[in-house]
mmCIF file of C-alpha atoms in Angstrom:
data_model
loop_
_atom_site.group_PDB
_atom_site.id
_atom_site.type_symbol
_atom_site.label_atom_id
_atom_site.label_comp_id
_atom_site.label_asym_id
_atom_site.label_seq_id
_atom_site.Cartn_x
_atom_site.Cartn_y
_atom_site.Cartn_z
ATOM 1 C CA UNK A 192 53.802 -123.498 -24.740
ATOM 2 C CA UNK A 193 53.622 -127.358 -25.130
ATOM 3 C CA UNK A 194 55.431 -127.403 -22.096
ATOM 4 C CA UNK A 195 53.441 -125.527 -19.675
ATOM 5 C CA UNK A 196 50.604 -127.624 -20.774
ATOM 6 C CA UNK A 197 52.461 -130.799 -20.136
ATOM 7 C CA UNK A 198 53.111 -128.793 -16.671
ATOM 8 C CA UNK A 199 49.492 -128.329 -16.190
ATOM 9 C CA UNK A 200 48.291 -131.878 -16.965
ATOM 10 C CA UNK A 201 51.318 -133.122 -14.111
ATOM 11 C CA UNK A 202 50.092 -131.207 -11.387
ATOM 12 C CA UNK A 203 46.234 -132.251 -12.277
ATOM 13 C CA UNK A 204 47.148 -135.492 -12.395
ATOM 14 C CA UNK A 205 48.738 -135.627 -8.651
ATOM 15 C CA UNK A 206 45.681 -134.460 -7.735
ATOM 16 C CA UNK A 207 42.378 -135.988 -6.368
ATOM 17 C CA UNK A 208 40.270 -134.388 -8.808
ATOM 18 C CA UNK A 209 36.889 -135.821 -8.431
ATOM 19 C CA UNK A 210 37.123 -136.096 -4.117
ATOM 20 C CA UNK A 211 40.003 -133.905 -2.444
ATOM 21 C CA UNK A 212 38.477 -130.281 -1.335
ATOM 22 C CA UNK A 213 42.282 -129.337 -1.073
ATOM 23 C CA UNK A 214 42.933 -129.876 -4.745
ATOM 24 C CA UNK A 215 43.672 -126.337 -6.035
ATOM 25 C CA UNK A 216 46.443 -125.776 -2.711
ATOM 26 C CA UNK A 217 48.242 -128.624 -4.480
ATOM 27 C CA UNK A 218 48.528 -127.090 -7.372
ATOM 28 C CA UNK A 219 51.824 -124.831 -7.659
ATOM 29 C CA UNK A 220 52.118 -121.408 -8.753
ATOM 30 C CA UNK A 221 53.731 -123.094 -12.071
ATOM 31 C CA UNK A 222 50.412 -124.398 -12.621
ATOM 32 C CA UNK A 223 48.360 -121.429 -12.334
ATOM 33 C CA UNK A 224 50.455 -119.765 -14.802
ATOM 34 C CA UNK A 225 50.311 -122.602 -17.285
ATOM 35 C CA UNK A 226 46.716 -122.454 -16.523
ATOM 36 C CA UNK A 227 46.633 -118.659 -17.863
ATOM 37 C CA UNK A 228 48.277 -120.330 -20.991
ATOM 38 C CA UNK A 229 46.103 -122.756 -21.324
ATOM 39 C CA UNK A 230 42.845 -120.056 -21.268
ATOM 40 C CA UNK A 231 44.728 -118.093 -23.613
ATOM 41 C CA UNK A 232 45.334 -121.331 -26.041
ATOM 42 C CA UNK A 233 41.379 -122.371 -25.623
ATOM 43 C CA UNK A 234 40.503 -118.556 -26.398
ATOM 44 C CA UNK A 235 42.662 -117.497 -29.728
ATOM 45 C CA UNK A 236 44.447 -115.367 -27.793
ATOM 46 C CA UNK A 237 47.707 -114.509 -29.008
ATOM 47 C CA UNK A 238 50.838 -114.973 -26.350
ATOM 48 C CA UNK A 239 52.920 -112.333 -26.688
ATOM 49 C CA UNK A 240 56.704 -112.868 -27.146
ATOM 50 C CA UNK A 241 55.690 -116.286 -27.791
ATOM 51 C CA UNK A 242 53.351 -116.227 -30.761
ATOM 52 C CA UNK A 243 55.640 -113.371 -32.416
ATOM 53 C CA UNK A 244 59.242 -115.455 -31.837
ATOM 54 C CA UNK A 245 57.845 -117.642 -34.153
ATOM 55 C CA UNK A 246 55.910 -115.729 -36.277
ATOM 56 C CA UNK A 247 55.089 -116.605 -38.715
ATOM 57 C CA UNK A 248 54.654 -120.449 -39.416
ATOM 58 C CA UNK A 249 52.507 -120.921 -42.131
ATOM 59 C CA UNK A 250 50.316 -118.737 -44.506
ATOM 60 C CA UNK A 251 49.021 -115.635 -43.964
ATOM 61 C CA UNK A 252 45.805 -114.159 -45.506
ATOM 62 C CA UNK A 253 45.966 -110.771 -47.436
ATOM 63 C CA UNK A 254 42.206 -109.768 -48.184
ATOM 64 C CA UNK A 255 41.218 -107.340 -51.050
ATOM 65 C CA UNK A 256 37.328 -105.697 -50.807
ATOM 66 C CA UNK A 257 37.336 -105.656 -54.616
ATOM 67 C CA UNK A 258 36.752 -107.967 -57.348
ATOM 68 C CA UNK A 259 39.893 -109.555 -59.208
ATOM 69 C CA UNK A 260 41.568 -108.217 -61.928
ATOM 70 C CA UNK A 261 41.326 -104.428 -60.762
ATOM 71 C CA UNK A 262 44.442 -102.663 -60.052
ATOM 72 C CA UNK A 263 44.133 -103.229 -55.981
ATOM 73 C CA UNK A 264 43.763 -106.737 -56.560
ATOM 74 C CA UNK A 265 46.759 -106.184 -59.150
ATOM 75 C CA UNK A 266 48.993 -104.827 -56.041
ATOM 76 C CA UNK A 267 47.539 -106.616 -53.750
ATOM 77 C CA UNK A 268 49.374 -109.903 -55.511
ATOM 78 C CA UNK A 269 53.097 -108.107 -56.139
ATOM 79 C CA UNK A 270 52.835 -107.333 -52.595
ATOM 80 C CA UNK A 271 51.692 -110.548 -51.705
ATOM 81 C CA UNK A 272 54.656 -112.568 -53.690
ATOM 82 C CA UNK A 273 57.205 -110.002 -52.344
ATOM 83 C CA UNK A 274 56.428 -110.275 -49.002
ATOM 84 C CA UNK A 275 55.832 -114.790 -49.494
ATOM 85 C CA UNK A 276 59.546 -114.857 -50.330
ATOM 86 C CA UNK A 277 60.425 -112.172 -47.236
ATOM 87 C CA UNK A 278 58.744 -114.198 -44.796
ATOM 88 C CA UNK A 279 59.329 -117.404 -46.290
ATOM 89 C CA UNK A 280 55.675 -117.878 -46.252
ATOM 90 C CA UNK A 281 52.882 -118.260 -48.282
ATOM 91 C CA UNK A 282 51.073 -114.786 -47.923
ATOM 92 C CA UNK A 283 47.494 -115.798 -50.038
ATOM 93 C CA UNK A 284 45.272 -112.766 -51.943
ATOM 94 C CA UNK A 285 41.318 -113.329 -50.738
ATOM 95 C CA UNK A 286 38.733 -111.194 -52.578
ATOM 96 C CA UNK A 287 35.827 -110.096 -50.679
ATOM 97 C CA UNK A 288 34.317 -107.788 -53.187
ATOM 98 C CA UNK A 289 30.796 -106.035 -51.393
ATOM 99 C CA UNK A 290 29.825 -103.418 -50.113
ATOM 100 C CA UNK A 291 32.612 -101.295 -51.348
ATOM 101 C CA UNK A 292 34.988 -102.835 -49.183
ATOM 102 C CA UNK A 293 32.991 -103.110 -46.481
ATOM 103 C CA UNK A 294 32.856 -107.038 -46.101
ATOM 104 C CA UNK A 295 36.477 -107.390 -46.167
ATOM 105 C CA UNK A 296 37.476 -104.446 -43.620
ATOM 106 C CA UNK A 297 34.327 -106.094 -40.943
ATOM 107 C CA UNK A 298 36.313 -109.589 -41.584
ATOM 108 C CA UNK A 299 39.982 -108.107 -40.728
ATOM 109 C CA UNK A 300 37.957 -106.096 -37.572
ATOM 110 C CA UNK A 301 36.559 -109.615 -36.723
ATOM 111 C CA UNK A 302 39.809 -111.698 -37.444
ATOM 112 C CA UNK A 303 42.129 -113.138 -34.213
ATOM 113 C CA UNK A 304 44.676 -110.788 -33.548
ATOM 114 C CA UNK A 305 47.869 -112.863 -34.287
ATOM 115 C CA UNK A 306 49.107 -111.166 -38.006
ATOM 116 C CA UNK A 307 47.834 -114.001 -40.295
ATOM 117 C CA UNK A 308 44.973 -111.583 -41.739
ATOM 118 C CA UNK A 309 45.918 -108.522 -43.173
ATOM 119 C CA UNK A 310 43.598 -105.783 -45.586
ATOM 120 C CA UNK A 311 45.223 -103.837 -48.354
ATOM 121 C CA UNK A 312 42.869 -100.828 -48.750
ATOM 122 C CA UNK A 313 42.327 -97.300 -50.187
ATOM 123 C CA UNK A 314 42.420 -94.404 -47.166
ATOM 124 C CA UNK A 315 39.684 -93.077 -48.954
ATOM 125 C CA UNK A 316 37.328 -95.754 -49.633
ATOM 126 C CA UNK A 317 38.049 -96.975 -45.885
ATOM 127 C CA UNK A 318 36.956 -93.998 -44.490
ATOM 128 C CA UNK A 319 34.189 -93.151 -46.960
ATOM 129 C CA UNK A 320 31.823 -96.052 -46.695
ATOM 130 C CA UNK A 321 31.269 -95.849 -43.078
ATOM 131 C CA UNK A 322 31.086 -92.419 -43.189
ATOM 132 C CA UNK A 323 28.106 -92.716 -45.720
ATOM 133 C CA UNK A 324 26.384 -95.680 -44.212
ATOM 134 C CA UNK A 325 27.329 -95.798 -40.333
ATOM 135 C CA UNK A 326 25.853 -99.001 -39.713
ATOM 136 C CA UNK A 327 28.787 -101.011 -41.576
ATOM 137 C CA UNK A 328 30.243 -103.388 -39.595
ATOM 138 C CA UNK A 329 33.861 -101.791 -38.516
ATOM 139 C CA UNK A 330 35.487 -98.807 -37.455
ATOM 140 C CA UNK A 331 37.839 -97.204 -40.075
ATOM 141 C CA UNK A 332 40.462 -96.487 -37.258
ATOM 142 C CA UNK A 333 39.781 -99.149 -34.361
ATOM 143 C CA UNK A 334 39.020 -101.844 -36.636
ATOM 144 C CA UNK A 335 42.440 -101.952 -38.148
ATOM 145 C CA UNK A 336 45.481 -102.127 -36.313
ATOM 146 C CA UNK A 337 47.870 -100.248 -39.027
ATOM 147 C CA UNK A 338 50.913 -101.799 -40.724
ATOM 148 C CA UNK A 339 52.132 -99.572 -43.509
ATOM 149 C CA UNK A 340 51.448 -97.745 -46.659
ATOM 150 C CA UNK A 341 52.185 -99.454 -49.588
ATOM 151 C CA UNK A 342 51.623 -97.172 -52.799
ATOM 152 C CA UNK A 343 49.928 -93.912 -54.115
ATOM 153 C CA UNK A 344 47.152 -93.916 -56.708
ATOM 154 C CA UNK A 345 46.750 -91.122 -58.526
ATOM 155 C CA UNK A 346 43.589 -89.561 -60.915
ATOM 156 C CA UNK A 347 43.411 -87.288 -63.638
ATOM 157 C CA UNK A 348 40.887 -83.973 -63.959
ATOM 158 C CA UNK A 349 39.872 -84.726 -67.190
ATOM 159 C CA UNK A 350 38.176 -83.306 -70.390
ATOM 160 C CA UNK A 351 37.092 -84.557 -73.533
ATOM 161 C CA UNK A 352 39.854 -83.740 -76.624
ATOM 162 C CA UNK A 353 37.708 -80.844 -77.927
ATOM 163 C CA UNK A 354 37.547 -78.979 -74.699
ATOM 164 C CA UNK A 355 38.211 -75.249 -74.784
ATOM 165 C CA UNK A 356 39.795 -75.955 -71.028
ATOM 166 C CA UNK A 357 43.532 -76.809 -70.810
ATOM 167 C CA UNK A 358 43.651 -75.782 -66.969
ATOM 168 C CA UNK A 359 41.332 -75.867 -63.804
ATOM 169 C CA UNK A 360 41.054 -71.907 -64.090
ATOM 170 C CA UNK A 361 39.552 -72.123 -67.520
ATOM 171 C CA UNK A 362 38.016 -74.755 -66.336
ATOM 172 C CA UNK A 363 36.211 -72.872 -63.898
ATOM 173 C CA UNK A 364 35.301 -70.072 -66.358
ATOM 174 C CA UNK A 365 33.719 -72.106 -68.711
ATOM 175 C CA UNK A 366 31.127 -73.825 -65.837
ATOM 176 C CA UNK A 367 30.590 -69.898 -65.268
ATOM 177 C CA UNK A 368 29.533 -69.435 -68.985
ATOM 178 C CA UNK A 369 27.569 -72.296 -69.863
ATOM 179 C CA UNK A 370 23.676 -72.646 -68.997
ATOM 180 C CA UNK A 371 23.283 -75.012 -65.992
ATOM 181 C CA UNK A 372 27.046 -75.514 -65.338
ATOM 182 C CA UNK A 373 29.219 -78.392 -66.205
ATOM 183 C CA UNK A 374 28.533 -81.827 -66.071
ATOM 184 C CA UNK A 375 30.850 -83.565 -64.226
ATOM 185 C CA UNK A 376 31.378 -87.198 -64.296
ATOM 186 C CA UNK A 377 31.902 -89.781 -61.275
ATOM 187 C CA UNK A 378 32.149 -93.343 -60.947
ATOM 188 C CA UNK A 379 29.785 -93.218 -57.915
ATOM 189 C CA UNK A 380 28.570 -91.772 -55.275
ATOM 190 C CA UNK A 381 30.509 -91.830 -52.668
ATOM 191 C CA UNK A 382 33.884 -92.555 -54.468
ATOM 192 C CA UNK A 383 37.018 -90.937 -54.088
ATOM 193 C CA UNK A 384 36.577 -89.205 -57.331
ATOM 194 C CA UNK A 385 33.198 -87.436 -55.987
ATOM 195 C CA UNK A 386 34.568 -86.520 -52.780
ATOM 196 C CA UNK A 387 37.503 -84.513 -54.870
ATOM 197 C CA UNK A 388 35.540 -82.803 -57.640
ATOM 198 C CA UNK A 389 33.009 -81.846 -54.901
ATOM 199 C CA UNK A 390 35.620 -80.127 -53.232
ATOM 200 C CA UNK A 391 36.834 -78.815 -56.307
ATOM 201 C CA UNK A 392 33.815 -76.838 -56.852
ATOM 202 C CA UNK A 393 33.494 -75.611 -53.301
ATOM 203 C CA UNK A 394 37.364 -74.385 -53.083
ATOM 204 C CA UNK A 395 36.767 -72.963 -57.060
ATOM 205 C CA UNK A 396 33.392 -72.003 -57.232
ATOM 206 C CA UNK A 397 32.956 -74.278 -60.091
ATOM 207 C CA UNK A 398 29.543 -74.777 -60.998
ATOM 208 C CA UNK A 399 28.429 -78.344 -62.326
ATOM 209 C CA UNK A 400 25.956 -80.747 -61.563
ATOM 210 C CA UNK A 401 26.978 -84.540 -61.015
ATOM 211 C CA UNK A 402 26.433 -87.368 -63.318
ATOM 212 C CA UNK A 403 27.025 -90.700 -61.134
ATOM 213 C CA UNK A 404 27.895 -93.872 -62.733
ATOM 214 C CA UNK A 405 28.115 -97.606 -62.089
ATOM 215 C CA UNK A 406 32.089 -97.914 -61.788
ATOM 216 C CA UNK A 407 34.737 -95.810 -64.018
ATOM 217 C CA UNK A 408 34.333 -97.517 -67.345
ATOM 218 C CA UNK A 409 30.693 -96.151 -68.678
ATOM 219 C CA UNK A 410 31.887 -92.833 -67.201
ATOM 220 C CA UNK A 411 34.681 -92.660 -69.693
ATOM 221 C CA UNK A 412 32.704 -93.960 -72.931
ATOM 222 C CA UNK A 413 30.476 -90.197 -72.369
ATOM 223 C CA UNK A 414 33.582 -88.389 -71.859
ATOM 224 C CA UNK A 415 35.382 -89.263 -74.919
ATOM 225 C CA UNK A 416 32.431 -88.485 -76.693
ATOM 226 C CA UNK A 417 31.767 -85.463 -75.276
ATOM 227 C CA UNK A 418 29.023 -85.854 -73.346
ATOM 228 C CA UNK A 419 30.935 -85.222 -70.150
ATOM 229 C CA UNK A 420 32.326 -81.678 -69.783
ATOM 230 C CA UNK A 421 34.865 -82.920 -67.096
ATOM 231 C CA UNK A 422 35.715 -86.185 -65.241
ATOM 232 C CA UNK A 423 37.865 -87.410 -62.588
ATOM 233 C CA UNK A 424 38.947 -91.214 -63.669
ATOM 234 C CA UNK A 425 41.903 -92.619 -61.925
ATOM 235 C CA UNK A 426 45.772 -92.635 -63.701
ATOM 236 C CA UNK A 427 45.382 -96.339 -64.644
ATOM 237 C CA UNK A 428 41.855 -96.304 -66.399
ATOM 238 C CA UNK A 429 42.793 -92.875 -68.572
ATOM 239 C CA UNK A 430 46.013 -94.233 -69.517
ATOM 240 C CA UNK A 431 45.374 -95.207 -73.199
ATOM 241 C CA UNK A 432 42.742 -92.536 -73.358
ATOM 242 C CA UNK A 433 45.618 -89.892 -72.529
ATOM 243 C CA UNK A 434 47.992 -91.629 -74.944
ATOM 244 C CA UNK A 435 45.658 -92.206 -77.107
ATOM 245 C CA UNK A 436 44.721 -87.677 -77.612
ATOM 246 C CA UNK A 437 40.745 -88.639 -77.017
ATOM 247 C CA UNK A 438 40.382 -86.833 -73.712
ATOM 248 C CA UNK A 439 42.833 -84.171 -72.044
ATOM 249 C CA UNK A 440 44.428 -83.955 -68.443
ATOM 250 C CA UNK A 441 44.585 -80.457 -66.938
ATOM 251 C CA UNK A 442 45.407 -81.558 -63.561
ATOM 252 C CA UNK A 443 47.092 -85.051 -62.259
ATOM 253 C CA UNK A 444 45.917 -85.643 -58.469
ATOM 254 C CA UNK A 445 48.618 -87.439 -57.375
ATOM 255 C CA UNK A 446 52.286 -86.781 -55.676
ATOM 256 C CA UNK A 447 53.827 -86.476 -59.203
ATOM 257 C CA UNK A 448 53.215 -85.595 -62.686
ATOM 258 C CA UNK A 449 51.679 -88.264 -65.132
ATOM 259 C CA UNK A 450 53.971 -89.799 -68.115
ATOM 260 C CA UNK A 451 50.737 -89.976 -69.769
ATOM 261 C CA UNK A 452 50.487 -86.078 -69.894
ATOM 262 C CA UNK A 453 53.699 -84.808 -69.030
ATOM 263 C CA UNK A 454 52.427 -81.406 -69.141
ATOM 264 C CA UNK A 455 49.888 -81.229 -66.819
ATOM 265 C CA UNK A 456 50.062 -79.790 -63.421
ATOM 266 C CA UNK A 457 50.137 -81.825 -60.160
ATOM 267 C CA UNK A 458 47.116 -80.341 -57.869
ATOM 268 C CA UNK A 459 49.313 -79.331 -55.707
ATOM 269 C CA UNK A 460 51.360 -77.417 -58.636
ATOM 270 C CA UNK A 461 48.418 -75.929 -59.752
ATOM 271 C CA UNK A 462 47.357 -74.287 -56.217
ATOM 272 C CA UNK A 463 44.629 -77.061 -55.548
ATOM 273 C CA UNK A 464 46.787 -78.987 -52.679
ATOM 274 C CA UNK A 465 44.143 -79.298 -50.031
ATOM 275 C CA UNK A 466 41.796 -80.453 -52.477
ATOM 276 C CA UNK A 467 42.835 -84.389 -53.068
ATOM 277 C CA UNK A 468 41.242 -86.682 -50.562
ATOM 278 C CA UNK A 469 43.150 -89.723 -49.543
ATOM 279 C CA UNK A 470 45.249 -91.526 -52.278
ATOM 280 C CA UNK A 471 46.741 -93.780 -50.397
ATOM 281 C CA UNK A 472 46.979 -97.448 -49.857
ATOM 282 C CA UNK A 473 47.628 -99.302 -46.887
ATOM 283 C CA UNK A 474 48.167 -102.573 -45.579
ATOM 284 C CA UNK A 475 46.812 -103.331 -42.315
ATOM 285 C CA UNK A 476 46.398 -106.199 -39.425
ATOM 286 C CA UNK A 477 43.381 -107.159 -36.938
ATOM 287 C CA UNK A 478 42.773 -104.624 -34.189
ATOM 288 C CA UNK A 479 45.050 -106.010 -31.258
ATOM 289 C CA UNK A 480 47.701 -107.795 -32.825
ATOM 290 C CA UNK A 481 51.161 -107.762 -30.450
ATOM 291 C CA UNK A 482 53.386 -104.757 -31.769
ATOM 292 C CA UNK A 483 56.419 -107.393 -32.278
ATOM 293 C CA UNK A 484 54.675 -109.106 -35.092
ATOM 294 C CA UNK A 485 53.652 -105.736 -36.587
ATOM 295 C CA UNK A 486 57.307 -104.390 -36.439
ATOM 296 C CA UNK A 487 57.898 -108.130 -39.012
ATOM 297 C CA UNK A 488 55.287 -107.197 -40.908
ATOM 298 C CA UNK A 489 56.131 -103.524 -41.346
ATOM 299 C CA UNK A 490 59.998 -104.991 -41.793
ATOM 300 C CA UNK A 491 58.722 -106.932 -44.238
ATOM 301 C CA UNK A 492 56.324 -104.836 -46.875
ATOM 302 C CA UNK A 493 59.171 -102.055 -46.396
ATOM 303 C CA UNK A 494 61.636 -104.711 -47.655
ATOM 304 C CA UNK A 495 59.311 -105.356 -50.702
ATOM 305 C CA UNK A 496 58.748 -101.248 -51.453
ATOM 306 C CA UNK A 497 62.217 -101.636 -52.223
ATOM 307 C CA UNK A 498 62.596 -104.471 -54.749
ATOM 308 C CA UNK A 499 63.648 -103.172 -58.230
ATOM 309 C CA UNK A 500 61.137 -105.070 -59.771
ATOM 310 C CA UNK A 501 57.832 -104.771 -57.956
ATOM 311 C CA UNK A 502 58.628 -100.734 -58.346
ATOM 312 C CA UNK A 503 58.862 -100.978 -61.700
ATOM 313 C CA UNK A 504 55.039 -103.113 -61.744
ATOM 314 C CA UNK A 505 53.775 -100.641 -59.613
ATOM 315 C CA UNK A 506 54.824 -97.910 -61.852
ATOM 316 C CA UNK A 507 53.572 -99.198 -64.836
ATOM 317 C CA UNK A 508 50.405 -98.979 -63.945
ATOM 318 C CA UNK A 509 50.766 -94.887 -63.146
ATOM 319 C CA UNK A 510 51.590 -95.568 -59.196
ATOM 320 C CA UNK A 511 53.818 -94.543 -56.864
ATOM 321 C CA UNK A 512 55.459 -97.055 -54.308
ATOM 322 C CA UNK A 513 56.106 -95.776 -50.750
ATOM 323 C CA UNK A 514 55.964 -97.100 -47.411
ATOM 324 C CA UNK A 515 55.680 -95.988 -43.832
ATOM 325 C CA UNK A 516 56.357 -96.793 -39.676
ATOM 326 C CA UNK A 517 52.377 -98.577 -38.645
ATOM 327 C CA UNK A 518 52.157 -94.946 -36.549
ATOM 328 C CA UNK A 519 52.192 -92.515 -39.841
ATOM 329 C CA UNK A 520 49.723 -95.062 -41.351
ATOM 330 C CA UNK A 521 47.639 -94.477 -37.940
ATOM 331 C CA UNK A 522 47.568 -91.169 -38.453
ATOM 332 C CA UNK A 523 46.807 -90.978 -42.057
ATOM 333 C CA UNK A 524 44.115 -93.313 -41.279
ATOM 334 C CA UNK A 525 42.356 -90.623 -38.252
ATOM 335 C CA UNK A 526 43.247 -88.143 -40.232
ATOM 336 C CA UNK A 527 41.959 -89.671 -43.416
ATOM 337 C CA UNK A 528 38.186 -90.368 -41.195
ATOM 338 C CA UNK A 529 37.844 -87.128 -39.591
ATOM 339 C CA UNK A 530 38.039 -85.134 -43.094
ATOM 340 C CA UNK A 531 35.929 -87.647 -45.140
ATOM 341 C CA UNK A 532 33.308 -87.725 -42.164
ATOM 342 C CA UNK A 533 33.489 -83.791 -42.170
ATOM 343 C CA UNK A 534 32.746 -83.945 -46.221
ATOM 344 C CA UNK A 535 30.102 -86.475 -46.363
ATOM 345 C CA UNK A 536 28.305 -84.684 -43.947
ATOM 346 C CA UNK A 537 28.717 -81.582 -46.003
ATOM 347 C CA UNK A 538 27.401 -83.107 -48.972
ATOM 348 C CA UNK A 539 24.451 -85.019 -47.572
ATOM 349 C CA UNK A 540 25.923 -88.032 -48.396
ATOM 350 C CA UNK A 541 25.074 -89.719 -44.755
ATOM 351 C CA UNK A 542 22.427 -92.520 -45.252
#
């Protein structure tokens, strides 16, 4: 690259740039094409072949739309020292915590194509909040140019300790017998968790009303004491609940039974397959970047899903590692969009 625009700066220089009308015709077809390079350098766009040979030569930005210290963020910085000692770069976490991940996906959509910004996000979440609020700025599919998955997060269809229920067909029965149906707790509006129970009780015929709250943790206060008939908290935030015998898992949504409550059915054990939304995680690039430096990228968070140790991290916390080629993740990701946009619109949810 530095030499083409050596090449360019020759050839202006033999020529009489402020009084010869013949000044372009001296200018060889070398120069033109340095002078495409030199356009591309002035407008951030990446060469290809060039910009991925090299790629990549210093850090790279991983950005999380949650605040620190939650279990994304959590992954998001295993991943990010797996993949630092891969590449041999540093790859550096940024939170952009708003708008339920919307700031952070509109930053990747708006980032230069050339690999050194990447999102780690929830299919679900991705798809959900501009499916609820349309005027966000990015496009859950064309705003991301897919990498790979990275893990599976699983949640728990949960009841408080004293509940008669100890599966999703009792479950059902009770909402039948009680006045008014069951309440059913959710960390939001909007959330995974909502989208899930709500199909619940269409697929069941549950009946329940929703209780929204402010994020996961007030949510499980009223279900251990009772004043929640059923919730939906993820693996990781029931945990020590599950251990602990205050609330009760009838149903683990998530590609493998819970060590927390060995006993209770996966969804898709219990019949309820179809009903999980999106429990996947992802890492993604900007919309555009060249497909050689997404093959390194893919090359390397594959590499890292392997590593004895980040498995066992990711495990801990009631995960599941995986990984994919960047076209499954483009599919999960359409795929992912279509039903969530097909749900909200179901449910009202549209704003």
């Amino acid at each position: 690259r530095m030499a083409c625009l050596a090449k360019v700066g020759s050839q202006f220089a033999q020529c009489n740039i402020l009084g010869s009308k013949g000044m372009l015709s001296q200018i060889t077809r070398r120069g033109f094409a340095c002078l495409a390079v030199l356009a591309a350098v002035i407008a951030g766009t990446p060469l290809p072949g060039a910009s991925a040979q090299d790629f990549p030569n210093r850090s790279i930005t991983l950005l999380v739309g949650l605040a620190p210290g939650g279990v994304t963020d959590l992954m998001a910085r295993l991943y990010a020292q797996a993949v630092s000692s891969i590449l041999g770069q540093t790859v550096v976490v940024e939170n952009r915590p708003a708008a339920s991940g919307a700031v952070a996906a509109a930053a990747l959509q708006k980032a230069a194509p050339d690999g050194y910004t990447l999102l780690i996000f929830s299919g679900a979440q991705h798809a959900t909040t501009p499916a609820i609020t349309p005027s966000v700025a990015y496009d859950p599919v064309k705003g991301a140019q897919p990498v790979a998955l990275v893990f599976n997060f699983a949640g728990v269809v949960a009841v408080p300790a004293d509940s008669t229920a100890k599966s999703i067909a009792e479950l059902v029965a009770l909402s039948k017998s009680k006045p008014g149906g069951l309440n059913f707790g959710s960390p939001g509006i909007g959330t995974p968790s909502h989208l899930a129970a709500a199909k619940l009780m269409a697929v069941t015929g549950m009946k329940a009303q929703f209780v929204h709250y402010k994020g996961g943790a007030p949510m499980m206060t009223d279900l251990v004491a009772s004043r929640l008939d059923v919730a939906w908290p993820s693996a990781p935030s029931a945990r020590a609940f599950l251990e602990s015998g205050r609330i009760k898992a009838i149903a683990i949504d998530g590609v493998r039974r819970s060590k927390a409550a060995p006993n209770a059915p996966t969804l898709q054990e219990a019949g309820f397959g179809d009903v999980s939304v999106a429990n996947w995680f992802g890492v993604a690039a900007a919309p555009g970047t060249p497909p050689a430096i997404i093959a390194k990228l893919n090359a390397a968070f594959a590499e890292a899903s392997r590593d004895p140790v980040l498995i066992q991290k990711v495990e801990e916390q009631g995960l599941t590692v995986t990984t994919s080629t960047p076209d499954e993740l483009g599919k999960a990701m359409a795929k992912e969009a279509d039903e969530i946009r097909a749900l909200v619109k179901k449910l009202g949810l549209a704003q």
